[in-house]
Amino acid sequence: MDFVLSEDHLTLQASAASFLDKEVNLSPLLKHGATVAEAGYDQLWAQITELGWPGIVIPESYGGLGMDLVDLCMIVGEMGRTLAPAPFFGTLAGAWAVEAAGSDAQKQMILQDVAAGSLKLALALKGVSGQDIRITTTSNETVLTGSKTFVVDAGSADKIVVRAEDGFYLIDATATGVSIDRLAWRDITREVCTLTLTGVPATRLDGSDTDPWPFVRDRLYLVLAAESAGGTAETLRDTVEYAKQRTAFGRPIGAFQAIKHQLAEIAGTSECATAAVQYAAWALSAGDARGSLAAAMAQSYASETYKAATHRNIQVFGAIGFTWEMKNHLYYKRARGNTELLGAPRQQREEIIQYLENEAA
């Protein structure tokens, strides 16, 4: 088994890095009181669609490029490294829900538009306590009423996939009865919203005889883990550069053992996080029986690694690392968000234990 990235993978990664380094501008967010509204959230989207990224893992039979999850991680890792503000996560999540749960006709209708860049999606998962989705079906239509919170990219979406008790439903984001309120989410490079539905017409995705959620969950774990691994690598680079430049007592602070220990810790865990992501991407793409286990492990480890790295980064920078004018806080907030968005790492560790117990039974 060869775990070395191919030349094609490295070329794709380098191309994504070059594009994002040139186009991503975080400076509007480096001020007190900045919000996601100032991130230029949709400005990158036209260029991203020209590059074909929305269709990268959509099967060729539905108009996509049909590439694998290792290819996707080359791009997502660079988006995490640069904190690229774009509705990519939500579109991937919604597309995977359609792929896993939709009928062939529904997939043909939706996924080809996603691949072409003309349709943005979001996936609504978590219900507001006591107000989760209620389904009313008549002879003419099915309507949804209730609320979902922490819906990534809902404000940018054209259509939203809503998870209900009996499956996934598709709604038009601009339909009467749909209310989308942007949350004051800690990570101002990512749009997170509350979705409220009042009698909204919906179409059930009815093409799957099995539970589609594990397929979607594993891939969302992988995307967050890839973002976190990319962010950790950038945090390491940023911290090392600062430690070389900042002097104390006539020496760069990176020469002091206390700083060296922190940099070594970030470097070691960064390498492990990247390896975990790449293995999970390979396992899921290959249909390996341990793909779900690998995805849960990657998300649990990479998210905690990212959070710890950004904490150490601010410690090394000292007082200046706490200021709005530095980008440190943006990475710290993304790390905290990635750790909790799909459930805390302890939840993934519980899933890992369950996988292993079932395997041993």
XYZ file of C-alpha atoms in Angstrom:
361
model
C 0.000 0.000 0.000
C 1.468 3.363 -1.072
C 0.633 6.295 1.188
C 2.648 8.836 -0.800
C 0.593 11.551 -2.478
C 0.681 11.312 -6.255
C 2.045 14.007 -8.537
C -1.544 14.876 -9.476
C -2.458 15.392 -5.812
C 0.519 17.652 -5.216
C -0.204 19.654 -8.370
C -3.830 20.133 -7.335
C -2.737 21.216 -3.860
C -0.186 23.678 -5.237
C -2.748 25.125 -7.649
C -5.295 25.613 -4.862
C -2.656 27.188 -2.622
C -1.554 29.633 -5.316
C -5.128 30.694 -6.071
C -6.168 31.125 -2.439
C -2.991 32.937 -1.390
C -3.700 35.455 -4.134
C -7.457 35.865 -3.677
C -8.225 35.487 0.047
C -8.150 38.785 1.913
C -8.767 38.627 5.669
C -7.872 42.261 6.371
C -11.535 43.457 6.604
C -11.939 41.095 9.573
C -8.919 42.370 11.488
C -10.762 45.020 13.454
C -12.893 45.151 16.566
C -16.528 44.239 15.947
C -15.994 42.700 12.497
C -18.592 40.124 11.439
C -18.991 37.559 8.691
C -20.880 40.196 6.692
C -17.517 41.877 6.052
C -15.757 38.694 4.964
C -16.792 39.012 1.305
C -18.408 35.623 1.734
C -19.573 35.160 -1.839
C -16.804 37.022 -3.636
C -14.688 33.912 -4.185
C -17.548 31.734 -5.348
C -17.543 32.693 -9.021
C -13.831 31.906 -9.266
C -14.218 28.694 -7.260
C -16.913 27.476 -9.645
C -14.717 28.313 -12.643
C -12.102 26.019 -11.134
C -14.693 23.243 -10.893
C -14.354 22.706 -7.156
C -18.094 22.273 -6.400
C -18.190 19.259 -8.710
C -14.945 17.648 -7.682
C -16.473 14.670 -5.833
C -19.818 14.592 -7.640
C -19.986 11.470 -9.841
C -19.430 11.994 -13.549
C -22.860 10.500 -14.243
C -24.370 13.562 -12.540
C -22.181 16.140 -14.248
C -19.307 16.203 -11.761
C -15.610 15.481 -12.073
C -15.831 12.170 -10.228
C -12.575 12.668 -8.334
C -11.922 11.085 -4.953
C -11.810 12.368 -1.388
C -8.023 12.596 -1.343
C -8.306 15.104 -4.201
C -10.941 17.005 -2.250
C -8.714 17.160 0.834
C -5.976 18.819 -1.204
C -8.383 21.717 -1.772
C -10.144 21.747 1.597
C -6.816 21.707 3.427
C -5.751 24.846 1.579
C -9.101 26.496 2.273
C -8.568 25.736 5.950
C -5.019 27.059 5.783
C -6.171 30.394 4.347
C -9.586 30.552 6.114
C -11.157 31.128 2.703
C -14.644 32.597 3.316
C -16.931 30.833 0.831
C -20.087 28.658 0.986
C -18.163 25.482 0.152
C -18.841 23.435 3.296
C -22.623 23.856 3.041
C -22.682 23.028 -0.654
C -20.637 19.867 -0.105
C -22.860 18.834 2.805
C -26.072 19.348 0.872
C -24.725 17.594 -2.216
C -23.667 14.547 -0.197
C -27.120 14.390 1.403
C -28.723 14.421 -2.050
C -26.260 11.812 -3.327
C -26.917 9.516 -0.362
C -30.679 9.955 -0.032
C -32.038 11.141 -3.374
C -33.578 9.179 -6.192
C -31.739 9.050 -9.497
C -34.055 11.713 -10.925
C -33.481 13.973 -7.917
C -29.723 13.537 -8.201
C -29.789 14.295 -11.912
C -31.821 17.443 -11.291
C -29.790 18.823 -8.365
C -26.218 17.577 -8.565
C -25.575 18.683 -12.131
C -26.474 22.250 -11.134
C -24.196 22.016 -8.095
C -21.356 20.746 -10.274
C -21.931 23.600 -12.727
C -21.728 26.123 -9.893
C -25.259 27.432 -10.477
C -26.747 25.972 -7.277
C -25.533 26.433 -3.696
C -26.790 24.170 -0.935
C -26.836 23.918 2.833
C -27.626 21.053 5.203
C -29.769 21.651 8.312
C -29.027 19.047 10.971
C -29.481 20.195 14.570
C -32.946 21.044 15.826
C -33.664 23.817 18.288
C -34.626 22.223 21.611
C -38.355 21.490 21.648
C -38.812 22.932 18.158
C -37.436 20.321 15.787
C -39.054 19.724 12.415
C -42.702 18.668 12.238
C -43.938 17.116 9.000
C -47.453 17.576 7.703
C -48.518 15.631 4.633
C -51.690 16.167 2.639
C -52.857 14.755 -0.666
C -51.251 17.717 -2.418
C -47.977 18.415 -0.629
C -45.649 17.932 2.311
C -44.836 20.946 4.477
C -42.255 21.428 7.224
C -42.563 23.495 10.391
C -39.913 23.985 13.075
C -36.367 25.234 13.560
C -32.802 24.135 12.959
C -29.759 25.873 14.334
C -26.044 26.026 13.470
C -26.826 25.643 9.749
C -23.623 26.403 7.864
C -23.986 28.589 4.740
C -27.787 28.772 4.944
C -27.810 32.479 4.144
C -25.941 31.861 0.885
C -27.857 28.757 -0.195
C -30.364 28.494 -3.022
C -31.808 25.264 -1.623
C -31.508 23.650 1.795
C -31.581 19.968 2.695
C -33.348 19.504 6.023
C -32.839 16.404 8.157
C -36.060 15.251 9.809
C -36.903 12.188 11.867
C -37.848 10.074 8.852
C -35.241 11.261 6.355
C -34.015 14.248 4.337
C -36.199 16.898 2.696
C -35.334 19.564 0.141
C -36.715 23.108 0.369
C -36.248 26.320 -1.563
C -34.315 28.799 0.584
C -36.429 31.689 -0.721
C -39.819 30.008 -0.259
C -42.585 31.673 1.746
C -42.302 30.650 5.384
C -38.501 30.334 5.392
C -36.640 32.579 7.827
C -32.834 32.551 7.977
C -31.093 34.474 10.766
C -27.318 34.749 10.862
C -25.896 33.805 14.259
C -23.191 35.711 16.105
C -20.929 32.688 15.592
C -17.454 32.959 17.081
C -15.796 32.166 13.737
C -16.422 35.236 11.586
C -14.942 33.552 8.497
C -17.886 31.097 8.408
C -21.587 31.852 8.050
C -23.711 29.963 10.581
C -27.474 30.515 10.804
C -30.722 29.549 12.478
C -33.341 28.253 10.059
C -37.017 28.650 10.949
C -39.714 27.028 8.828
C -43.429 27.784 8.942
C -45.449 25.539 6.656
C -42.752 25.359 3.984
C -43.377 23.046 1.000
C -40.761 20.310 0.855
C -39.747 17.374 -1.328
C -38.600 14.214 0.381
C -35.360 12.649 -0.835
C -36.616 9.109 -1.254
C -34.031 7.184 -3.211
C -32.332 5.288 -0.375
C -33.494 2.125 1.400
C -30.803 2.503 4.071
C -29.931 5.268 6.515
C -28.019 7.879 4.463
C -26.698 9.743 7.508
C -23.476 7.702 8.085
C -22.376 8.403 4.484
C -22.901 12.154 4.990
C -21.525 12.277 8.541
C -18.253 10.542 7.654
C -17.556 12.978 4.823
C -18.391 16.016 6.933
C -16.030 14.742 9.619
C -13.374 14.447 6.927
C -13.925 17.992 5.626
C -13.681 19.539 9.102
C -10.603 17.436 9.870
C -8.941 18.521 6.604
C -9.675 22.173 7.388
C -8.224 21.725 10.860
C -5.093 19.989 9.583
C -4.525 22.804 7.075
C -5.118 25.429 9.747
C -2.695 23.694 12.108
C 0.022 23.667 9.449
C -0.463 27.402 8.868
C -0.472 28.074 12.609
C 2.858 26.249 12.898
C 4.376 28.233 10.024
C 3.140 31.522 11.486
C 4.427 30.690 14.964
C 7.864 29.602 13.717
C 8.278 32.766 11.631
C 7.387 34.973 14.577
C 9.737 33.050 16.890
C 12.579 33.703 14.436
C 11.901 37.457 14.245
C 10.929 38.398 17.793
C 13.940 38.967 20.031
C 14.331 38.974 23.808
C 17.540 39.366 25.797
C 19.419 39.773 22.529
C 18.269 36.489 20.965
C 15.325 35.317 18.818
C 12.743 33.838 21.171
C 12.803 30.647 19.102
C 16.262 29.972 20.549
C 14.813 29.488 24.032
C 13.992 25.956 25.086
C 10.519 26.820 26.371
C 9.555 28.087 22.908
C 11.276 25.198 21.107
C 9.201 22.718 23.113
C 5.954 24.392 22.061
C 6.966 24.540 18.401
C 8.018 20.880 18.455
C 4.681 19.909 19.979
C 2.741 21.731 17.259
C 4.946 20.237 14.528
C 4.506 16.669 15.738
C 0.746 16.867 16.146
C 0.388 18.678 12.812
C 2.059 15.804 10.979
C -0.165 13.278 12.746
C -3.319 15.258 11.918
C -2.391 15.417 8.233
C -1.677 11.688 8.141
C -5.005 10.918 9.847
C -6.892 13.028 7.303
C -5.187 11.463 4.312
C -5.770 7.946 5.608
C -9.454 8.661 6.284
C -9.846 10.156 2.789
C -8.269 7.065 1.236
C -10.353 4.660 3.357
C -13.658 6.376 2.537
C -12.824 6.650 -1.168
C -11.792 2.989 -1.327
C -14.908 1.812 0.510
C -12.730 0.341 3.233
C -14.681 -1.217 6.109
C -12.884 1.060 8.547
C -13.677 4.286 6.703
C -16.166 5.470 9.324
C -13.706 4.682 12.104
C -10.926 6.562 10.305
C -13.139 9.614 9.712
C -14.179 9.816 13.364
C -10.561 9.445 14.472
C -9.397 12.142 12.051
C -12.025 14.656 13.206
C -11.479 13.976 16.901
C -7.686 14.262 16.667
C -7.329 17.045 14.082
C -9.856 19.360 15.738
C -8.252 19.092 19.165
C -4.795 19.459 17.616
C -5.902 22.652 15.873
C -7.375 24.116 19.043
C -4.212 23.366 21.025
C -1.959 24.757 18.272
C -3.819 28.073 18.077
C -3.693 28.382 21.858
C 0.082 27.864 21.843
C 0.399 30.286 18.922
C -1.144 33.086 20.974
C 1.098 32.210 23.925
C 4.232 32.474 21.780
C 3.108 35.783 20.255
C 2.412 37.167 23.711
C 0.389 40.352 24.140
C 0.290 41.214 20.432
C -1.352 37.853 19.717
C -4.472 39.025 21.559
C -5.058 42.065 19.367
C -7.729 42.416 16.672
C -5.141 43.595 14.149
C -3.385 40.209 14.130
C -4.932 37.192 12.382
C -4.202 34.829 15.289
C -7.703 35.186 16.708
C -9.320 34.181 13.407
C -7.518 30.828 13.441
C -8.260 30.372 17.131
C -11.979 30.930 16.497
C -12.054 28.592 13.479
C -10.353 25.936 15.584
C -12.899 26.296 18.369
C -15.756 26.192 15.875
C -14.447 23.096 14.091
C -14.153 21.321 17.423
C -17.850 21.712 18.209
C -19.700 22.089 14.895
C -20.522 18.380 14.412
C -20.256 17.409 18.055
C -17.366 17.615 20.485
C -14.372 15.257 20.101
C -15.657 13.191 23.012
C -18.666 12.336 20.829
C -16.410 11.059 18.053
C -14.421 9.058 20.610
C -17.655 7.441 21.783
C -18.353 6.519 18.165
C -14.836 5.095 17.830
C -15.409 2.912 20.900
C -18.713 1.718 19.451
C -17.068 0.828 16.124
C -14.373 -1.182 17.882
C -16.838 -2.928 20.180
C -18.987 -3.928 17.211
C -15.923 -5.143 15.349
C -14.839 -7.271 18.287
C -18.313 -8.732 18.896
